[in-house]
Tab-separated table of C-alpha atoms in Angstrom:
chain	number	residue	atom	x	y	z
A	559	MET	CA	-36.700	89.613	-23.172
A	560	GLY	CA	-34.525	87.362	-21.452
A	561	TYR	CA	-34.428	83.674	-21.192
A	562	THR	CA	-36.551	82.207	-18.481
A	563	ILE	CA	-35.684	78.979	-16.829
A	564	THR	CA	-38.445	76.528	-17.250
A	565	PHE	CA	-39.244	73.357	-15.422
A	566	SER	CA	-37.897	71.281	-18.253
A	567	ASP	CA	-34.547	73.099	-18.021
A	568	VAL	CA	-34.328	72.330	-14.305
A	569	MET	CA	-35.293	68.731	-14.875
A	570	THR	CA	-32.680	68.388	-17.602
A	571	VAL	CA	-29.976	69.600	-15.221
A	572	VAL	CA	-31.232	67.398	-12.365
A	573	ILE	CA	-31.455	64.325	-14.594
A	574	SER	CA	-28.005	65.024	-16.081
A	575	GLY	CA	-26.541	65.448	-12.604
A	576	ALA	CA	-28.267	62.294	-11.353
A	577	LEU	CA	-27.049	60.340	-14.356
A	578	THR	CA	-23.513	61.645	-13.807
A	579	ILE	CA	-23.632	60.574	-10.162
A	580	ILE	CA	-25.083	57.180	-11.090
A	581	VAL	CA	-22.400	56.658	-13.751
A	582	TRP	CA	-19.698	57.629	-11.264
A	583	PHE	CA	-21.054	55.181	-8.679
A	584	LEU	CA	-21.289	52.446	-11.300
A	585	LYS	CA	-17.753	53.139	-12.466
A	586	SER	CA	-16.513	53.091	-8.862
A	587	TYR	CA	-18.474	49.908	-8.127
A	588	LEU	CA	-17.168	48.195	-11.264
A	589	SER	CA	-13.576	49.199	-10.498
A	590	ASN	CA	-13.991	47.770	-6.953
A	591	ILE	CA	-15.376	44.564	-8.439
A	592	GLN	CA	-12.461	44.417	-10.861
A	593	ALA	CA	-9.919	44.983	-8.054
A	594	THR	CA	-11.591	42.296	-5.951
A	595	ASN	CA	-11.607	40.012	-8.978
A	596	GLU	CA	-7.878	40.539	-9.488
A	597	GLN	CA	-7.209	39.792	-5.816
A	598	GLN	CA	-9.313	36.652	-6.013
A	599	ASN	CA	-7.488	35.598	-9.185
A	600	LYS	CA	-4.140	36.040	-7.402
A	601	LYS	CA	-5.357	33.992	-4.440
A	602	LEU	CA	-6.713	31.326	-6.771
A	603	ALA	CA	-3.389	31.227	-8.616
A	604	GLU	CA	-1.528	30.761	-5.300
A	605	ILE	CA	-3.953	28.060	-4.184
A	606	ASP	CA	-3.677	26.385	-7.579
A	607	GLU	CA	0.128	26.442	-7.343
A	608	LYS	CA	0.063	24.948	-3.823
A	609	THR	CA	-2.418	22.315	-4.916
A	610	GLN	CA	-0.317	21.459	-7.951
A	611	ARG	CA	2.766	21.053	-5.729
A	612	ARG	CA	0.814	18.752	-3.414
A	613	ILE	CA	-0.481	16.749	-6.348
A	614	ASN	CA	3.040	16.421	-7.736
A	615	ALA	CA	4.319	15.261	-4.334
A	616	VAL	CA	1.527	12.695	-4.026
A	617	GLU	CA	2.153	11.484	-7.578
A	618	GLU	CA	5.863	11.106	-6.822
A	619	GLU	CA	5.091	9.175	-3.632
A	620	SER	CA	2.666	6.999	-5.568
A	621	ARG	CA	5.264	6.303	-8.258
A	622	ASN	CA	7.834	5.373	-5.612
A	623	GLU	CA	5.322	3.128	-3.848
A	624	ILE	CA	4.399	1.440	-7.123
A	625	LYS	CA	8.078	0.867	-7.888
A	626	ARG	CA	8.586	-0.624	-4.420
A	627	VAL	CA	5.592	-2.928	-4.826
A	628	ASP	CA	6.842	-3.965	-8.280
A	629	ARG	CA	10.247	-4.836	-6.809
A	630	GLU	CA	8.620	-6.841	-4.024
A	631	LEU	CA	6.441	-8.656	-6.538
A	632	ALA	CA	9.487	-9.445	-8.651
A	633	ASP	CA	11.243	-10.799	-5.541
A	634	ILE	CA	8.219	-12.916	-4.676
A	635	LYS	CA	7.999	-14.216	-8.235
A	636	GLY	CA	11.705	-15.090	-8.100
A	637	ASP	CA	11.279	-16.916	-4.808
A	638	PHE	CA	7.994	-18.496	-5.804
A	639	ALA	CA	9.540	-21.733	-7.016
A	640	THR	CA	11.545	-22.187	-3.807
A	641	MET	CA	8.879	-21.024	-1.367
A	642	PHE	CA	5.841	-22.802	-2.727
A	643	VAL	CA	5.447	-26.421	-3.753
A	644	LEU	CA	3.093	-27.879	-6.295
A	645	ARG	CA	0.743	-30.517	-5.000
A	646	GLU	CA	2.294	-33.235	-7.164
A	647	ASP	CA	5.781	-32.323	-5.967
A	648	TYR	CA	4.587	-32.411	-2.361
A	649	PHE	CA	3.073	-35.865	-2.733
A	650	ARG	CA	6.184	-37.146	-4.487
A	651	ALA	CA	8.402	-35.805	-1.688
A	652	MET	CA	6.127	-37.237	1.011
A	653	ASP	CA	6.157	-40.678	-0.666
A	654	LYS	CA	9.946	-40.563	-0.789
A	655	MET	CA	10.086	-39.515	2.867
A	656	ASP	CA	7.704	-42.338	3.843
A	657	GLY	CA	9.949	-44.798	2.031
A	658	ASN	CA	12.962	-43.484	3.912
A	659	PHE	CA	11.116	-43.832	7.223
A	660	ARG	CA	10.161	-47.427	6.372
A	661	ASP	CA	13.806	-48.219	5.567
A	662	ILE	CA	14.940	-46.671	8.867
A	663	ASP	CA	12.210	-48.599	10.716
A	664	ARG	CA	13.352	-51.896	9.163
A	665	LYS	CA	16.967	-51.192	10.088
A	666	ILE	CA	16.005	-50.351	13.674
A	667	ASP	CA	13.920	-53.519	13.856
A	668	ARG	CA	16.874	-55.608	12.625
A	669	LEU	CA	19.151	-53.956	15.194
A	670	LEU	CA	16.678	-54.558	18.012
A	671	ILE	CA	16.116	-58.171	16.969
A	672	ALA	CA	19.855	-58.746	16.726
A	673	ASN	CA	20.375	-57.082	20.102
A	674	ASN	CA	17.608	-59.199	21.735
A	675	ILE	CA	19.094	-62.382	20.347
A	676	THR	CA	22.524	-61.557	21.718
A	677	MET	CA	21.006	-60.545	25.067
A	678	GLU	CA	19.096	-63.861	25.272
A	679	VAL	CA	22.196	-65.838	24.344
A	680	LYS	CA	24.215	-64.050	26.970
A	681	SER	CA	21.575	-64.458	29.664
A	682	ASN	CA	20.852	-68.122	28.789
A	683	GLY	CA	24.487	-69.045	28.384
A	684	ARG	CA	25.531	-67.905	31.825
A	685	SER	CA	25.046	-69.929	34.929
A	686	GLY	CA	24.446	-68.640	38.418
A	687	GLU	CA	28.054	-69.315	39.326
A	688	ASP	CA	29.294	-66.891	36.723
A	689	ARG	CA	27.225	-64.246	38.320
A	690	GLY	CA	28.430	-65.051	41.791
A	691	GLU	CA	25.203	-66.695	42.951
A	692	PRO	CA	25.033	-70.173	44.525
A	693	GLU	CA	23.023	-72.794	42.633
């Protein structure tokens, strides 16, 4: 008697074949995912490198800007005493300036008074004849 193929034999072959096909598709799918993953990793590495270069450039610019601001601040601090005046120093200088103006005013007054006196003496001391006018 020979071996007869039963339904279970056929099902075993069909299931084995289906499992083989499913495993092949899974393997193919997983290898595609892995290839895509590697490509994405390369792109991410490139983007990361570009971003790092940009960050380094911005950090360098920031450092240079901070150095420039520090230098300007140092210059301002150095010039602070000559550019800005304390309130007490201002009042002291203004009082001194007012005193100088008062002194100048007194001197001008003395000159004007002296000049008026000499003008009055000259005008009172002269007669009409001296000026060429008849009396």
